[in-house]
mmCIF file with all atom_site columns, C-alpha atoms in Angstrom:
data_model
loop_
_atom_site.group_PDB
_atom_site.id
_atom_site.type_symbol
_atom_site.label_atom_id
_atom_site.label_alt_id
_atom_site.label_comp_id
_atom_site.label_asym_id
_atom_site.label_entity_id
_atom_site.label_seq_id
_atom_site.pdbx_PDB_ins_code
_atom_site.Cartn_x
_atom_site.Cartn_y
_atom_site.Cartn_z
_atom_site.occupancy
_atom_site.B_iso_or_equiv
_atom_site.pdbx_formal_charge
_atom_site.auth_seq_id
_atom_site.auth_comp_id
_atom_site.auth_asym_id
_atom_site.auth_atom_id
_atom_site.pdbx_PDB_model_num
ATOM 1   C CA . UNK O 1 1   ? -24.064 -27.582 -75.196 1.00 0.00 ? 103 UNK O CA 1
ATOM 2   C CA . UNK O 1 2   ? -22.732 -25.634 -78.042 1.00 0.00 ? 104 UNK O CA 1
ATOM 3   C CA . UNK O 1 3   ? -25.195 -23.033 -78.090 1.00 0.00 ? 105 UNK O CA 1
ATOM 4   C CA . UNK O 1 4   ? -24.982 -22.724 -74.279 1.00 0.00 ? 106 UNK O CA 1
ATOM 5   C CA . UNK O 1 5   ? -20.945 -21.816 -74.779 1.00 0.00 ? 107 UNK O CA 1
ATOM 6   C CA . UNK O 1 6   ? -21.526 -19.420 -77.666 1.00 0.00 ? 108 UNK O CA 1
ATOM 7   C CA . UNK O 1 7   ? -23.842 -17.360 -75.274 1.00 0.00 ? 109 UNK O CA 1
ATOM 8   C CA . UNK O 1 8   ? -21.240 -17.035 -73.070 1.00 0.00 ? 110 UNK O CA 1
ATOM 9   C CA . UNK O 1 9   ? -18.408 -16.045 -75.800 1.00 0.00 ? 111 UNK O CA 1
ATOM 10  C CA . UNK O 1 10  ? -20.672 -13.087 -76.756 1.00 0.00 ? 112 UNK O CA 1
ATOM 11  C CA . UNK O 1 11  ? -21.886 -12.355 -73.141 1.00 0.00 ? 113 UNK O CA 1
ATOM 12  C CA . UNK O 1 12  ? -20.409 -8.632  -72.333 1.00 0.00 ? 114 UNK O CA 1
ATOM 13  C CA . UNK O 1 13  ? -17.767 -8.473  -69.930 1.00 0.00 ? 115 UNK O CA 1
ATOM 14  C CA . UNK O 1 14  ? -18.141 -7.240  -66.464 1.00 0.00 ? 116 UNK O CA 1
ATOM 15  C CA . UNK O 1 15  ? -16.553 -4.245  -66.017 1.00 0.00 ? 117 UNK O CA 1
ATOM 16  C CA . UNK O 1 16  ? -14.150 -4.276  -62.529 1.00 0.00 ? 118 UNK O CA 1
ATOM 17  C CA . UNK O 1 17  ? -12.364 -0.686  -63.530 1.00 0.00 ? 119 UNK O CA 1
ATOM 18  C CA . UNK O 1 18  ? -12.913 1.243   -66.678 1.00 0.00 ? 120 UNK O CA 1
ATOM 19  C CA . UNK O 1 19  ? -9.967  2.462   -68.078 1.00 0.00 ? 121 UNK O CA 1
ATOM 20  C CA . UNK O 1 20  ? -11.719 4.301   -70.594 1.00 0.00 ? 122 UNK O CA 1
ATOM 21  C CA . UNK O 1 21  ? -12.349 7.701   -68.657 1.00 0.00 ? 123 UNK O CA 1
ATOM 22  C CA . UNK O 1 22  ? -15.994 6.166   -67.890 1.00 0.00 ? 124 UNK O CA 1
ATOM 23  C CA . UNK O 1 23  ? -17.069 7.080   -63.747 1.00 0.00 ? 125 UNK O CA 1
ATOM 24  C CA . UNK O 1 24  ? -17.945 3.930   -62.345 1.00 0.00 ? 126 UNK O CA 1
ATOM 25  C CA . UNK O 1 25  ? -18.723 5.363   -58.984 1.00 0.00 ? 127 UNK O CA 1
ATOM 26  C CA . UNK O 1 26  ? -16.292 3.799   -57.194 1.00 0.00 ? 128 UNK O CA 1
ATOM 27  C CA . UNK O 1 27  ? -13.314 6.210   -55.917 1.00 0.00 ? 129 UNK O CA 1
ATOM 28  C CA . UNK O 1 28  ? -9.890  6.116   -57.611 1.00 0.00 ? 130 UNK O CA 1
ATOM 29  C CA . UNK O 1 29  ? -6.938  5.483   -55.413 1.00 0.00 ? 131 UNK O CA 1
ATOM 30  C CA . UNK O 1 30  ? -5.903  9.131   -55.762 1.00 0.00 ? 132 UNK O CA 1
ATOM 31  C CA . UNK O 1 31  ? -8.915  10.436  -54.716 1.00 0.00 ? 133 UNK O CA 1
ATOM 32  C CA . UNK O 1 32  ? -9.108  8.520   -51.526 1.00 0.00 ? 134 UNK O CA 1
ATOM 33  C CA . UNK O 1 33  ? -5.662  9.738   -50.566 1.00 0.00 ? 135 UNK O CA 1
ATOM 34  C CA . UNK O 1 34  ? -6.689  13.177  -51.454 1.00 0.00 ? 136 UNK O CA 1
ATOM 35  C CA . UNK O 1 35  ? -9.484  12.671  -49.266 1.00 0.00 ? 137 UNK O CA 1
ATOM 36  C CA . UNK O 1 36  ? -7.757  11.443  -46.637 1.00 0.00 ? 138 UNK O CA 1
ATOM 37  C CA . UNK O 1 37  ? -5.002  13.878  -46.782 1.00 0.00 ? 139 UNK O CA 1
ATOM 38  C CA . UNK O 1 38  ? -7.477  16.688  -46.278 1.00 0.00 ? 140 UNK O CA 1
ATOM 39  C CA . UNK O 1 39  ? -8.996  15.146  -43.614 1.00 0.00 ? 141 UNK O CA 1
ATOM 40  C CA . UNK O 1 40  ? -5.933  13.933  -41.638 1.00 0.00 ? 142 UNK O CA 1
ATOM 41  C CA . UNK O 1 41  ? -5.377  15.263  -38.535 1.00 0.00 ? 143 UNK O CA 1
ATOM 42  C CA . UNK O 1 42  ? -2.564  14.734  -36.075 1.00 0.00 ? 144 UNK O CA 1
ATOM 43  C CA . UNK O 1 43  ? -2.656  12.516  -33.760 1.00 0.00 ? 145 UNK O CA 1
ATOM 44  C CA . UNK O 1 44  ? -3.623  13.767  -30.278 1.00 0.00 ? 146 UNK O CA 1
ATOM 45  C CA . UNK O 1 45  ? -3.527  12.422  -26.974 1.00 0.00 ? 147 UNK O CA 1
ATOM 46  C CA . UNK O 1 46  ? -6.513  11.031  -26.020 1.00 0.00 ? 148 UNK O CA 1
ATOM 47  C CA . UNK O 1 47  ? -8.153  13.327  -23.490 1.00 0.00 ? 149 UNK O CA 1
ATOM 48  C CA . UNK O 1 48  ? -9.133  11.013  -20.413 1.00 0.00 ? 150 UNK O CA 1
ATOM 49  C CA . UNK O 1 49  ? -9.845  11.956  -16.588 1.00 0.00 ? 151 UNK O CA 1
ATOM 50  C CA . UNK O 1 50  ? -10.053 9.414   -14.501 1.00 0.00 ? 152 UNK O CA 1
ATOM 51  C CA . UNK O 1 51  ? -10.415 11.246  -11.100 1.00 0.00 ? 153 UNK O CA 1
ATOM 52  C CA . UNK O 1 52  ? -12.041 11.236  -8.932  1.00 0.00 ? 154 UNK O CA 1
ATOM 53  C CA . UNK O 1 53  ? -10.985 7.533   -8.367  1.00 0.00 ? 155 UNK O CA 1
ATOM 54  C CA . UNK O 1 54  ? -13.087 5.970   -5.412  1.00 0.00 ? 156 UNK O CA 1
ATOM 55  C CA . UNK O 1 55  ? -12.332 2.769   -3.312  1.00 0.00 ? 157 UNK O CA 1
ATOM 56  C CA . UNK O 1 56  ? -14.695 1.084   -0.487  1.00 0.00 ? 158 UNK O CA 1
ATOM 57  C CA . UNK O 1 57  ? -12.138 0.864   1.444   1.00 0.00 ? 159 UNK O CA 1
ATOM 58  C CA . UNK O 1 58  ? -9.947  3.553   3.448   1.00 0.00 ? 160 UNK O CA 1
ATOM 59  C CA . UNK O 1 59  ? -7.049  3.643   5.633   1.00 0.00 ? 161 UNK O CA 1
ATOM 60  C CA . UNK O 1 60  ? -6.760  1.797   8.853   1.00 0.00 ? 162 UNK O CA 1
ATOM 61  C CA . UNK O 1 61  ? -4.696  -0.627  11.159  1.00 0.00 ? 163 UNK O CA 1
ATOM 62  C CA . UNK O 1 62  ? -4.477  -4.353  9.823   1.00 0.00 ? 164 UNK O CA 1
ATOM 63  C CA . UNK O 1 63  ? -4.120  -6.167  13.636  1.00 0.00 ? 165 UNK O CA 1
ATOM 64  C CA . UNK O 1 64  ? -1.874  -8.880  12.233  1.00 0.00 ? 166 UNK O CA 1
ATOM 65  C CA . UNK O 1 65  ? -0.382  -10.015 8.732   1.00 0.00 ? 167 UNK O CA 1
ATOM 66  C CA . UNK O 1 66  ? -3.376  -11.559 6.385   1.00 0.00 ? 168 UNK O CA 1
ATOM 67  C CA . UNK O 1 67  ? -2.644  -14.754 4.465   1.00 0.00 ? 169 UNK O CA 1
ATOM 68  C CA . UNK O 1 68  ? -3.683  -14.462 1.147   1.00 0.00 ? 170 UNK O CA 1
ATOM 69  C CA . UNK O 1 69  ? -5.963  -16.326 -0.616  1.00 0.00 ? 171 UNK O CA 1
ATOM 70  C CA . UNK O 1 70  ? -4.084  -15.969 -4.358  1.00 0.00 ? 172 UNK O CA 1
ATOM 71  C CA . UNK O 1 71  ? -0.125  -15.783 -3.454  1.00 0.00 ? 173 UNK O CA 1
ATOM 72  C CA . UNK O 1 72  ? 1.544   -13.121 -5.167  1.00 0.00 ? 174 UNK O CA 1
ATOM 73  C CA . UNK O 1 73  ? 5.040   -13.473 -6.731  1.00 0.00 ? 175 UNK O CA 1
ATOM 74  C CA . UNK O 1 74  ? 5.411   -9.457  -7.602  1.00 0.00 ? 176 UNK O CA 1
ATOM 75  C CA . UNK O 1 75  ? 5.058   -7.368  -4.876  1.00 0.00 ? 177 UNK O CA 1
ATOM 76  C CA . UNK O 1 76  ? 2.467   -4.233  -4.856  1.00 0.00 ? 178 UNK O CA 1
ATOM 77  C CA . UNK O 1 77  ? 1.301   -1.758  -2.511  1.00 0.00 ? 179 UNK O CA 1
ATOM 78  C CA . UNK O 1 78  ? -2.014  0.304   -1.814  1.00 0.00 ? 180 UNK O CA 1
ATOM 79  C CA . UNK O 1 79  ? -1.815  3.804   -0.196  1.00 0.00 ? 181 UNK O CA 1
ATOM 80  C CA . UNK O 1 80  ? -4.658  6.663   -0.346  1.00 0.00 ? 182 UNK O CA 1
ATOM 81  C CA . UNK O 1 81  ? -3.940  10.540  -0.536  1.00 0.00 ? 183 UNK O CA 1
ATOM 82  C CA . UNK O 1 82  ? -4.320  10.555  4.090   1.00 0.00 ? 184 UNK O CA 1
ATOM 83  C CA . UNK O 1 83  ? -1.988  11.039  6.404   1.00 0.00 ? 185 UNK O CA 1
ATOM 84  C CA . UNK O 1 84  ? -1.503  7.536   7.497   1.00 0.00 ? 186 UNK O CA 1
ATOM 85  C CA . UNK O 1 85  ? -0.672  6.374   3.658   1.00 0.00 ? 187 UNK O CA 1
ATOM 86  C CA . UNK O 1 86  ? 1.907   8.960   3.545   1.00 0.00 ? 188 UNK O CA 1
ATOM 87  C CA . UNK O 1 87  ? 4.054   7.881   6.989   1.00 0.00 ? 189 UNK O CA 1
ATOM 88  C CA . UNK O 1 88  ? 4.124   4.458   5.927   1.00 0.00 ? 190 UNK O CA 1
ATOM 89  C CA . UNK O 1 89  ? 5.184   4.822   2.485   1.00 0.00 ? 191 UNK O CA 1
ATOM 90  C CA . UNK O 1 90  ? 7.860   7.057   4.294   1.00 0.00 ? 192 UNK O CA 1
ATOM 91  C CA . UNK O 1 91  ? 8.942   4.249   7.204   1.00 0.00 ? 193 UNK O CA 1
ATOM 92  C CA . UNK O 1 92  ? 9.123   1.788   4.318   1.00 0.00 ? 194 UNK O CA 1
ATOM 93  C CA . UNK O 1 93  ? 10.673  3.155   1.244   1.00 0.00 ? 195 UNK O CA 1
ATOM 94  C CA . UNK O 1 94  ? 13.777  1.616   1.397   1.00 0.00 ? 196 UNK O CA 1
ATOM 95  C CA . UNK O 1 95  ? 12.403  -1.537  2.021   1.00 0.00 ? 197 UNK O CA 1
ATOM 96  C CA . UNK O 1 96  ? 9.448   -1.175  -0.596  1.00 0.00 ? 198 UNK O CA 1
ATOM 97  C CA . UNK O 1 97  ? 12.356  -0.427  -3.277  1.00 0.00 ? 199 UNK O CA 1
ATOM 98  C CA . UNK O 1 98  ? 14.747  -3.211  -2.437  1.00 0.00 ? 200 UNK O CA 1
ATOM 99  C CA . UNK O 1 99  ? 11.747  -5.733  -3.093  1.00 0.00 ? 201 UNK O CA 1
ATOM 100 C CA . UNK O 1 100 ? 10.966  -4.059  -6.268  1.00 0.00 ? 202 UNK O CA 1
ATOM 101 C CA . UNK O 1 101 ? 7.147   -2.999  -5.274  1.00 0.00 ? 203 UNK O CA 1
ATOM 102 C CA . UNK O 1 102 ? 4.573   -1.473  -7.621  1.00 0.00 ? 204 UNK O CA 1
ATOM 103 C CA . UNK O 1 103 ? 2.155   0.882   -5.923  1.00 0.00 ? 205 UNK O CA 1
ATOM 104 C CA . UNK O 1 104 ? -1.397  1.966   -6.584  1.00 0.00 ? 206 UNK O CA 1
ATOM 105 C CA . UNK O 1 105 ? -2.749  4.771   -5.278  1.00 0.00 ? 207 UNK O CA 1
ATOM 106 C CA . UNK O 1 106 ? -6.737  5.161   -4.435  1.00 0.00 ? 208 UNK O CA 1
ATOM 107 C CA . UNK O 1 107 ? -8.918  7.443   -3.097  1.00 0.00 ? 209 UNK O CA 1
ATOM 108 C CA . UNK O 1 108 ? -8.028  10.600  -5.098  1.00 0.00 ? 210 UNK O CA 1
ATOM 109 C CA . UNK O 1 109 ? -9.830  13.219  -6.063  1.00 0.00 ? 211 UNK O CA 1
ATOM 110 C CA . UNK O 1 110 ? -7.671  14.769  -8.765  1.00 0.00 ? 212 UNK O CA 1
ATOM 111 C CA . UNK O 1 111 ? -4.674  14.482  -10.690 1.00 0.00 ? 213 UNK O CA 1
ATOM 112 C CA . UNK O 1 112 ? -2.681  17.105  -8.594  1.00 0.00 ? 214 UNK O CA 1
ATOM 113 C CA . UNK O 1 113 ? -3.308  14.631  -5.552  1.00 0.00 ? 215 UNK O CA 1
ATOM 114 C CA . UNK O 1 114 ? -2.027  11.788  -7.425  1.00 0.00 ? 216 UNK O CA 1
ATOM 115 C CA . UNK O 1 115 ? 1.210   13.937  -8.442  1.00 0.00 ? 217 UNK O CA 1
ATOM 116 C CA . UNK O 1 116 ? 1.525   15.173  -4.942  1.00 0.00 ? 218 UNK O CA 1
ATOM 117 C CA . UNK O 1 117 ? 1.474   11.055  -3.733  1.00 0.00 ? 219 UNK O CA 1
ATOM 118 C CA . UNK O 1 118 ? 4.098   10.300  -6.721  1.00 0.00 ? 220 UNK O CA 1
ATOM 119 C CA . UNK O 1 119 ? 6.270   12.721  -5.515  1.00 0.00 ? 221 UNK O CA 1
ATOM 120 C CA . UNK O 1 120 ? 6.532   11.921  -2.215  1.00 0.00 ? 222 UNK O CA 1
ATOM 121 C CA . UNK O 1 121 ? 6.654   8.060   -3.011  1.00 0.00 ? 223 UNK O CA 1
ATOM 122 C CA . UNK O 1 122 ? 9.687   8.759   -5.718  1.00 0.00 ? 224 UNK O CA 1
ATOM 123 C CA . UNK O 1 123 ? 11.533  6.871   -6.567  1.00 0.00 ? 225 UNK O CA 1
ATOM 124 C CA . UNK O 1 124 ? 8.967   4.402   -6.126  1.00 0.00 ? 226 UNK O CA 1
ATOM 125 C CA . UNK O 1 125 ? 6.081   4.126   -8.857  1.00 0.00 ? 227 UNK O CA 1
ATOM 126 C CA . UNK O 1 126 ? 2.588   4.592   -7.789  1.00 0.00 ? 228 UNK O CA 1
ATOM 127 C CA . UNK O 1 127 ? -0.632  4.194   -10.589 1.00 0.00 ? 229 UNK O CA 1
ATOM 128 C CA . UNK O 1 128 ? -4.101  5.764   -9.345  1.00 0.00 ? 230 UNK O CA 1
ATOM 129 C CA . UNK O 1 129 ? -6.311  3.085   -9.373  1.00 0.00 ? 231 UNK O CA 1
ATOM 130 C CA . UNK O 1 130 ? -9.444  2.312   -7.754  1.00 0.00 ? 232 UNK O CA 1
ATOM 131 C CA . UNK O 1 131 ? -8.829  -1.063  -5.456  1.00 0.00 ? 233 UNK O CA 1
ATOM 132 C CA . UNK O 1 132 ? -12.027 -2.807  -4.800  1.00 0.00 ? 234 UNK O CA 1
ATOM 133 C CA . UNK O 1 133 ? -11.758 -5.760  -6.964  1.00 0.00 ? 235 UNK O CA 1
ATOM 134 C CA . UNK O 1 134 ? -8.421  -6.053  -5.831  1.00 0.00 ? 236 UNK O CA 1
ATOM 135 C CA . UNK O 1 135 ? -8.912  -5.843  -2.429  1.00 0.00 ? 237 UNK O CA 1
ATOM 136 C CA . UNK O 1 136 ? -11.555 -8.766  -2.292  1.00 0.00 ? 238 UNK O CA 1
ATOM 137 C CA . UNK O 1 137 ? -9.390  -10.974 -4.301  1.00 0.00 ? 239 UNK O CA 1
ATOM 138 C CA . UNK O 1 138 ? -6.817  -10.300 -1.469  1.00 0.00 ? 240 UNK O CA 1
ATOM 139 C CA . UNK O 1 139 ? -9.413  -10.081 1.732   1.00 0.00 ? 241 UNK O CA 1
ATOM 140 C CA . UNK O 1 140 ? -7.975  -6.616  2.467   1.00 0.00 ? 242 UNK O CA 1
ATOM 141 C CA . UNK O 1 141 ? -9.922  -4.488  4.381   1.00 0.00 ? 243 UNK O CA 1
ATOM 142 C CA . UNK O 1 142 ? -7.723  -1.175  4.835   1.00 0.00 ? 244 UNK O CA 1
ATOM 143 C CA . UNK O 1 143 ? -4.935  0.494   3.345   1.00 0.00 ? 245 UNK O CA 1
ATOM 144 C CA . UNK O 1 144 ? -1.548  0.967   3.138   1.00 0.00 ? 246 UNK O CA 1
ATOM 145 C CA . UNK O 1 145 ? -0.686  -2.443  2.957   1.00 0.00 ? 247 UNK O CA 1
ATOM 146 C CA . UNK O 1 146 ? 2.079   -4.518  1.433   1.00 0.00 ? 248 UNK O CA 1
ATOM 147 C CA . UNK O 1 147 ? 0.625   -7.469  -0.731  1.00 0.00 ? 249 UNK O CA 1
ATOM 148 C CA . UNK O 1 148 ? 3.553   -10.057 -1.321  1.00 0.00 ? 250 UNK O CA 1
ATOM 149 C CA . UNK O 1 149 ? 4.109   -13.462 -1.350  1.00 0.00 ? 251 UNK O CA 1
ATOM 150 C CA . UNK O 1 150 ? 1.138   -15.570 0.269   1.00 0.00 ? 252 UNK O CA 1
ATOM 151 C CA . UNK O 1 151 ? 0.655   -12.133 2.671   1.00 0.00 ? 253 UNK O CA 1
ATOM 152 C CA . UNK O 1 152 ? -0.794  -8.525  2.940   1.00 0.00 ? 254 UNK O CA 1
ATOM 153 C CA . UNK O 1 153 ? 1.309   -7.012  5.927   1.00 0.00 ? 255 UNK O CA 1
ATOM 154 C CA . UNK O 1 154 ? 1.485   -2.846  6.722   1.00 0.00 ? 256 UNK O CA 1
#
């Protein structure tokens, strides 16, 4: 047991960081933020298109009020960048603002459409987004529609 100890009292130690001006290959903390420094560069906006943004389903007349399947508590509206979209957003803006609603725009082709939508919804806030998986959740076949409550209604 003795002689095991003794082997490790003269065993050489393991060197973590030489402080003796020796290059152990491993970067100082200078360098990296020297390295860094130089290869910095400001942060940017991320550069993302999302248009054209494509739904299956278009405008149209909803015959009657739908009863949801999943009951919403916040309400939302769809519109698309058509004629019909625009008039109802128009007959119902009041009414759309004193409930709060969040829309979501679909069926755009670029981002001046989307601005074009936003400022004829405003004050109002309208996302582009494409619908679909939305739209089956809530059994809606056509836009604009009012989703709120346990309803979909245009």
């Amino acid at each position: 047991m003795l002689i095991a100890c003794s082997q490790c009292i003269d065993a050489a130690p393991i060197v973590i960081k030489d402080y003796g001006g020796r290059n152990s290959g491993v970067p100082s903390e200078e360098e990296v933020l020297r390295a860094y420094q130089q290869n910095a560069q400001p942060a940017s906006p991320i550069d993302f298109n999302p248009f054209p943004i494509r739904s299956k389903i278009g405008p149209g007349v909803l015959q009657k009020p739908l009863k949801l399947r999943v009951p919403i508590e916040k309400p939302l509206f769809f519109i698309g960048n058509d004629p019909r979209s625009r008039d109802w957003v128009s007959k119902n803006k009041q009414y759309l603002l004193s409930i709060g609603a969040t829309g979501y725009a679909t069926n755009l082709q670029s981002e001046s459409e989307l601005t074009d939508i936003q400022g004829f919804a405003h004050p109002l806030g309208v996302a582009p987004m494409p619908i679909d998986a939305a739209a089956e959740l809530f059994g809606i076949p056509v836009y604009p529609v009012l989703i709120f409550n346990e309803s979909a209604k245009q």
